[in-house]
PDB file of N, CA and C in Angstrom:
ATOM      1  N   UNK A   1     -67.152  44.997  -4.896  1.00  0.00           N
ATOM      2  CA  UNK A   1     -66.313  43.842  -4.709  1.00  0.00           C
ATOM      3  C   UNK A   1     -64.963  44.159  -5.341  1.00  0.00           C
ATOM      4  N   UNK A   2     -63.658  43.912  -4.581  1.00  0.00           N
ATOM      5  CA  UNK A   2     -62.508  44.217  -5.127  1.00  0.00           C
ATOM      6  C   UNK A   2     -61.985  43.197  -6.028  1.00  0.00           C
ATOM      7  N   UNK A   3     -61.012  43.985  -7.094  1.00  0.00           N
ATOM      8  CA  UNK A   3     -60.917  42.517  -7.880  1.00  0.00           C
ATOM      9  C   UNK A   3     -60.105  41.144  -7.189  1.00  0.00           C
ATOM     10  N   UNK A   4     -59.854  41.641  -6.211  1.00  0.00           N
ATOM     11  CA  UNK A   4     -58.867  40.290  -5.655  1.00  0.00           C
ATOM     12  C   UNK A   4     -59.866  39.440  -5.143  1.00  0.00           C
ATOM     13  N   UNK A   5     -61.019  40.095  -4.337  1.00  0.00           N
ATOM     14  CA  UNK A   5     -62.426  39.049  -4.047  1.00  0.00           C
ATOM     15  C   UNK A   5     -62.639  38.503  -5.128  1.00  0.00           C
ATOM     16  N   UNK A   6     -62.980  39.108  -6.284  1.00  0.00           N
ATOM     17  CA  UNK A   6     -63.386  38.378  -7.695  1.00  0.00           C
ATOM     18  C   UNK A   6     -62.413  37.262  -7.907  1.00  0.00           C
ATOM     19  N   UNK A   7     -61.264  37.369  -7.800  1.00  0.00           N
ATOM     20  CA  UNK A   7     -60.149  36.223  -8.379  1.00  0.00           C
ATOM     21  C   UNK A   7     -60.512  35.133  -7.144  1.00  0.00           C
ATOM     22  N   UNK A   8     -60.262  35.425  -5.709  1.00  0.00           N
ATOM     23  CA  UNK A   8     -60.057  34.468  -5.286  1.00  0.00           C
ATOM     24  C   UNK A   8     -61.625  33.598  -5.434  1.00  0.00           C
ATOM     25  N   UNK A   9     -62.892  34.055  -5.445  1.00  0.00           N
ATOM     26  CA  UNK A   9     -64.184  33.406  -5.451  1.00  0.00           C
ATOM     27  C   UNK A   9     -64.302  32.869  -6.748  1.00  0.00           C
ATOM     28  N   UNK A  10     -63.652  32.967  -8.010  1.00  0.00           N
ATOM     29  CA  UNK A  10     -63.297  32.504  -9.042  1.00  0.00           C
ATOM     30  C   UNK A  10     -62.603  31.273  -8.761  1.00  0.00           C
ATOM     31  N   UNK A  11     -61.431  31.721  -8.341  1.00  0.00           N
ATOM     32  CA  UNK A  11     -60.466  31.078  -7.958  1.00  0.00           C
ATOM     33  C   UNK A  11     -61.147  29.368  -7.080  1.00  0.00           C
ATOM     34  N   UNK A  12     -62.076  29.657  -5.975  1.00  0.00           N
ATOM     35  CA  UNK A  12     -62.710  28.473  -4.971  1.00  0.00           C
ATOM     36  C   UNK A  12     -63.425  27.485  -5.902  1.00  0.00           C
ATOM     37  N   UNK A  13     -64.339  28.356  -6.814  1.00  0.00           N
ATOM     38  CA  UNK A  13     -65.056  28.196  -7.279  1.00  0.00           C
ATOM     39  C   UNK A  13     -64.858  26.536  -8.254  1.00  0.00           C
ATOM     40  N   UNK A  14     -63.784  27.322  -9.400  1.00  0.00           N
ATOM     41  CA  UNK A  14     -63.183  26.114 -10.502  1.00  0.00           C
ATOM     42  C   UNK A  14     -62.122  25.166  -9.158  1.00  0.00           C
ATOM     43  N   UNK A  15     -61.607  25.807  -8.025  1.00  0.00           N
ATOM     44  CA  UNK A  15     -61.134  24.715  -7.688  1.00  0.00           C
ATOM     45  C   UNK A  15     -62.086  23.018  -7.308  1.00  0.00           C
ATOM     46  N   UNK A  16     -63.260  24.168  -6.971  1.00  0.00           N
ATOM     47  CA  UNK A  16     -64.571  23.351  -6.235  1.00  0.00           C
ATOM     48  C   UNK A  16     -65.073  21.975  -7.943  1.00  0.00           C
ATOM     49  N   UNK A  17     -64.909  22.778  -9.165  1.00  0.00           N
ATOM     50  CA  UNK A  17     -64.979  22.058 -10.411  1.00  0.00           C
ATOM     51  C   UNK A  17     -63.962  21.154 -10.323  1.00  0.00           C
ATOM     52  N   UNK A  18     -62.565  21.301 -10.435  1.00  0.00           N
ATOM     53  CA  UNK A  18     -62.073  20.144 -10.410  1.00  0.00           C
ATOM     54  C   UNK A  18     -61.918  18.896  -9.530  1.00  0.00           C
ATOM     55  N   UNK A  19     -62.132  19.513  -7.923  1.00  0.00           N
ATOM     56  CA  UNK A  19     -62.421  18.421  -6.828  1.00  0.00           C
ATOM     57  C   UNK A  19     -63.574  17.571  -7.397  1.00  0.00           C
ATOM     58  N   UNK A  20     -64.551  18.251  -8.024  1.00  0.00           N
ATOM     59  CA  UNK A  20     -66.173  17.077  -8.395  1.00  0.00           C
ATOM     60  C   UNK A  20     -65.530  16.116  -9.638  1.00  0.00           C
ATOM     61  N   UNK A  21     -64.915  16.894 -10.476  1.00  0.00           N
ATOM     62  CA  UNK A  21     -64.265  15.993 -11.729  1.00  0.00           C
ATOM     63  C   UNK A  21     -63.598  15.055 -11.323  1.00  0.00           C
ATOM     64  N   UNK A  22     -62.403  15.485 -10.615  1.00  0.00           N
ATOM     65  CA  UNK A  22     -61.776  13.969  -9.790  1.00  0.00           C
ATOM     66  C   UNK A  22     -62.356  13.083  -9.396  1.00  0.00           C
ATOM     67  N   UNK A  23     -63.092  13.672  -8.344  1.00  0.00           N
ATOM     68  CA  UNK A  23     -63.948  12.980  -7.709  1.00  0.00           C
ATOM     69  C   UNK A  23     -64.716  12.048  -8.528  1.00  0.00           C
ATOM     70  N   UNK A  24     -65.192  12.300  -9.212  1.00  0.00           N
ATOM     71  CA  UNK A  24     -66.327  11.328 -10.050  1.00  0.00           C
ATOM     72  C   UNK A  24     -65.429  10.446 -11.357  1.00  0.00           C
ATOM     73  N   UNK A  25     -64.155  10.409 -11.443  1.00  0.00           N
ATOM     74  CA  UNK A  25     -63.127   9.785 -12.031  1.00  0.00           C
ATOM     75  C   UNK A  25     -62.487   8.962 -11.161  1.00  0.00           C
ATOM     76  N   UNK A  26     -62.811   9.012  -9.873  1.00  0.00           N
ATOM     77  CA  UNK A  26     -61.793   8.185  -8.734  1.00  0.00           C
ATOM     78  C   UNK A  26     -62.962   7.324  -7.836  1.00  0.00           C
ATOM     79  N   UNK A  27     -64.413   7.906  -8.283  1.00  0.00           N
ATOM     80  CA  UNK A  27     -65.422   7.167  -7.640  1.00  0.00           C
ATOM     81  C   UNK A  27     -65.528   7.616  -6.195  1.00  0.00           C
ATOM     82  N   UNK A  28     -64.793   8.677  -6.107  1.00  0.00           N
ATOM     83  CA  UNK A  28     -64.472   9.209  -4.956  1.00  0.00           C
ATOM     84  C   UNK A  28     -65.776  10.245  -4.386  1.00  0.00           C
ATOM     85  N   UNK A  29     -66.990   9.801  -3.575  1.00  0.00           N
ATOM     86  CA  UNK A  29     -67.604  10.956  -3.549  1.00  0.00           C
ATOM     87  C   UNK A  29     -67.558  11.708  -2.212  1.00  0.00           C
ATOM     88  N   UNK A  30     -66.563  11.416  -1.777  1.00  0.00           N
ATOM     89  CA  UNK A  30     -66.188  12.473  -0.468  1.00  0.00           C
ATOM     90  C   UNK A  30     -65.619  13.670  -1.279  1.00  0.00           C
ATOM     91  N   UNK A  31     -64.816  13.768  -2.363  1.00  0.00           N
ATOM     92  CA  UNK A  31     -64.154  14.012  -2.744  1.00  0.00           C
ATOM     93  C   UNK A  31     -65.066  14.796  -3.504  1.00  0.00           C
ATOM     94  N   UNK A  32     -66.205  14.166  -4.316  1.00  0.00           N
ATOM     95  CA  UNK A  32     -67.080  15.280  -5.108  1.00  0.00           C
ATOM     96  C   UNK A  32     -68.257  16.095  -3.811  1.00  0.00           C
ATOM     97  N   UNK A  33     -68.316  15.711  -2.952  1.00  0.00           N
ATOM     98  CA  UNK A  33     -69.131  16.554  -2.101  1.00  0.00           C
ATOM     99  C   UNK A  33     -68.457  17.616  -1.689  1.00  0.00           C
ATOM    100  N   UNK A  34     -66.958  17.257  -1.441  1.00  0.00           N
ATOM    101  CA  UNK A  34     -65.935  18.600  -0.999  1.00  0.00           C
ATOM    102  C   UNK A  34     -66.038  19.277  -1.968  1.00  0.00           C
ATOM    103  N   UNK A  35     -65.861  19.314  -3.632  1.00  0.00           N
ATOM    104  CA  UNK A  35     -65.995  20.622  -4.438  1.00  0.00           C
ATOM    105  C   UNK A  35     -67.272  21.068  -4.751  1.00  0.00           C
ATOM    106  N   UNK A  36     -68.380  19.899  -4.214  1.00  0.00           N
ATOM    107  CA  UNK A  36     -69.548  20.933  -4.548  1.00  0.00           C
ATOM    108  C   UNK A  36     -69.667  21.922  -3.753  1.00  0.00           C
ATOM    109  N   UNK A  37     -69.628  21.404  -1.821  1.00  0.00           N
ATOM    110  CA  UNK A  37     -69.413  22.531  -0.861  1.00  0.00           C
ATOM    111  C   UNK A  37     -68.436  24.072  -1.158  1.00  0.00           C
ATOM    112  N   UNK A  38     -66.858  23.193  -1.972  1.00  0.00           N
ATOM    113  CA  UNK A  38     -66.456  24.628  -2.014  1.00  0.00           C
ATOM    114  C   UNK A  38     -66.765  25.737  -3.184  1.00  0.00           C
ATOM    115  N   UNK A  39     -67.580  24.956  -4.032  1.00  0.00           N
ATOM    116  CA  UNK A  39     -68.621  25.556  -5.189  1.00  0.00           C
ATOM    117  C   UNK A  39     -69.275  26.799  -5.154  1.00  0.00           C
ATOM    118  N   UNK A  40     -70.177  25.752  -3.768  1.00  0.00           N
ATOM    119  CA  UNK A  40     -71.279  26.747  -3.344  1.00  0.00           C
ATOM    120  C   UNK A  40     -71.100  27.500  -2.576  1.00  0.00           C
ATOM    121  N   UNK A  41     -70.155  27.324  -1.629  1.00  0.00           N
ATOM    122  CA  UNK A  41     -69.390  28.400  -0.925  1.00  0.00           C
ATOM    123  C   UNK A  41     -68.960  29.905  -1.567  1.00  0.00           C
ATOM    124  N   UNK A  42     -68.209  29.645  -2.569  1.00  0.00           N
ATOM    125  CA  UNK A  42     -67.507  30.786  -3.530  1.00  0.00           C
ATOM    126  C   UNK A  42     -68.877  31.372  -4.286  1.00  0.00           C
ATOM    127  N   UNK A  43     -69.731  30.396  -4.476  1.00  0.00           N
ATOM    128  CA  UNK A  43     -70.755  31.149  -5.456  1.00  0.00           C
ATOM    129  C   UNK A  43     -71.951  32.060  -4.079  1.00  0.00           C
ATOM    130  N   UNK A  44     -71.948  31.352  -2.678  1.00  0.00           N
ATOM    131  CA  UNK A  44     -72.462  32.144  -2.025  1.00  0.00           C
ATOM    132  C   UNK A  44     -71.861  33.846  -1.867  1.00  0.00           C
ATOM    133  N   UNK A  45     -70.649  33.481  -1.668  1.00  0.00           N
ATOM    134  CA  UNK A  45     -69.486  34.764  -1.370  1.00  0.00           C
ATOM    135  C   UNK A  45     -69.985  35.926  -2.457  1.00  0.00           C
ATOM    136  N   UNK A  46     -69.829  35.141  -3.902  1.00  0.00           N
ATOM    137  CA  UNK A  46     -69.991  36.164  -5.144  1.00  0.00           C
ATOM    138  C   UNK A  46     -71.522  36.305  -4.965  1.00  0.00           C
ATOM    139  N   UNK A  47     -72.643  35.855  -4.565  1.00  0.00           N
ATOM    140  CA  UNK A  47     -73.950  36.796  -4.450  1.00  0.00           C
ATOM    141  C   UNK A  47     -74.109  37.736  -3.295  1.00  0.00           C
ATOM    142  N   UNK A  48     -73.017  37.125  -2.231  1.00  0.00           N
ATOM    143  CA  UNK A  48     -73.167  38.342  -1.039  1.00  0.00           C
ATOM    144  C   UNK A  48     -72.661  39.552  -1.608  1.00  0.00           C
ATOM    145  N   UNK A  49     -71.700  39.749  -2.016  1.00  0.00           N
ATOM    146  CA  UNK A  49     -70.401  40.773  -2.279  1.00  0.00           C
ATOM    147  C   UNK A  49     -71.493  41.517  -3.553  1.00  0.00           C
ATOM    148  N   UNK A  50     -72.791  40.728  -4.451  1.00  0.00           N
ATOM    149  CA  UNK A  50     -73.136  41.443  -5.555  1.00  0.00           C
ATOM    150  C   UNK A  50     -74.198  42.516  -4.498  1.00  0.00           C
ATOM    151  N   UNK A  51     -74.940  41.930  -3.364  1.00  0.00           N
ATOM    152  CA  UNK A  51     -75.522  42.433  -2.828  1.00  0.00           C
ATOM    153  C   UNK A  51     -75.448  43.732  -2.004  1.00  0.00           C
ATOM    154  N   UNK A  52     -73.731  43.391  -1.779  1.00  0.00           N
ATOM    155  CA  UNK A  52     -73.315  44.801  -1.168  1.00  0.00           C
ATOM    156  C   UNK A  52     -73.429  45.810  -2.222  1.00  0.00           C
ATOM    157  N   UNK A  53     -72.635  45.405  -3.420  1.00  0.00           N
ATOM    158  CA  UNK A  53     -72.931  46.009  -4.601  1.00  0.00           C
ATOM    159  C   UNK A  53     -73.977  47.196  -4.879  1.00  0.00           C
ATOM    160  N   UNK A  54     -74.289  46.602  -5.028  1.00  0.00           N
ATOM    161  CA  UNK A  54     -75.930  47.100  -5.618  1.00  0.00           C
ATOM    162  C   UNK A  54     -76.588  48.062  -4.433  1.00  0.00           C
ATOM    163  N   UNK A  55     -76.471  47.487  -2.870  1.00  0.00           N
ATOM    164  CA  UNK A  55     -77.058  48.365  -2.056  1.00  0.00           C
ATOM    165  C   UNK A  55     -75.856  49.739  -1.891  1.00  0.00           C
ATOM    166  N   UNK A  56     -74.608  49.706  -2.382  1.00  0.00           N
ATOM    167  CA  UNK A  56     -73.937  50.676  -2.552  1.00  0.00           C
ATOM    168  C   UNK A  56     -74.163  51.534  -3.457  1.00  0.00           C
ATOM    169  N   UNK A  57     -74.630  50.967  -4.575  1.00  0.00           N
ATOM    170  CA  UNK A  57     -75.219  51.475  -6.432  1.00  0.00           C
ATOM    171  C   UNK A  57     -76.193  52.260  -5.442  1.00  0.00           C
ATOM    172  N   UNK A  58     -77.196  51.609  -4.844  1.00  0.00           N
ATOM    173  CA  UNK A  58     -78.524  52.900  -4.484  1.00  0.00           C
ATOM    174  C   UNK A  58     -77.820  53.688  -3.350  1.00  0.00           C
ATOM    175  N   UNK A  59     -77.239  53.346  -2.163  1.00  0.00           N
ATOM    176  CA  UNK A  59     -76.785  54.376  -1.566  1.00  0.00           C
ATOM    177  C   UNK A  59     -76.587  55.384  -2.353  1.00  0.00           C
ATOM    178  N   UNK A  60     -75.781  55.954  -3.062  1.00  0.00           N
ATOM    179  CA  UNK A  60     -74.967  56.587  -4.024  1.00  0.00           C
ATOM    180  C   UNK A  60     -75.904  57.366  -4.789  1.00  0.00           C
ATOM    181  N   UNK A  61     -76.859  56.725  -5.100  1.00  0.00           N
ATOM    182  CA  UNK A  61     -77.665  57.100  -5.949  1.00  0.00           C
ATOM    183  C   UNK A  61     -78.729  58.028  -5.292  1.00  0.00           C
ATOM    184  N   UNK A  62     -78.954  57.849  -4.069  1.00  0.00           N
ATOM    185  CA  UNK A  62     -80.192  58.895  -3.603  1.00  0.00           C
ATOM    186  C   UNK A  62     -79.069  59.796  -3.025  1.00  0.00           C
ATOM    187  N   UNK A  63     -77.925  59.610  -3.090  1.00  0.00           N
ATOM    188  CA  UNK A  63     -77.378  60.748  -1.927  1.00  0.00           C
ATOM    189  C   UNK A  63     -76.830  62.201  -2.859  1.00  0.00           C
TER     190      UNK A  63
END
């Protein structure tokens, strides 16, 4: 994973934290369902990208 993937899935991630914080300060829960989605979105991204990872770690490793 390049570090700019890392920043921006970081990046979705806390944005996805502060949409739920608002959200639940404004009573707003359209508003907290949008940062949980973009939460889980960014946190899906960062387990795909670990997965490439790792199947690159063993590529590498038997070759």
């Amino acid at each position: 994973m390049s570090f700019t993937d890392k920043v921006k899935n970081k990046a979705d991630e806390l944005t996805g934290k502060a949409k739920q914080g608002i959200g639940d300060m404004r009573d707003d829960e359209q508003l907290v369902a949008d940062g949980q989605r973009q939460e889980a979105a960014a946190r899906a991204r960062q387990a795909g990208e670990h997965v490439k990872d790792a199947g690159r770690d063993v590529r590498d490793a038997l070759s």
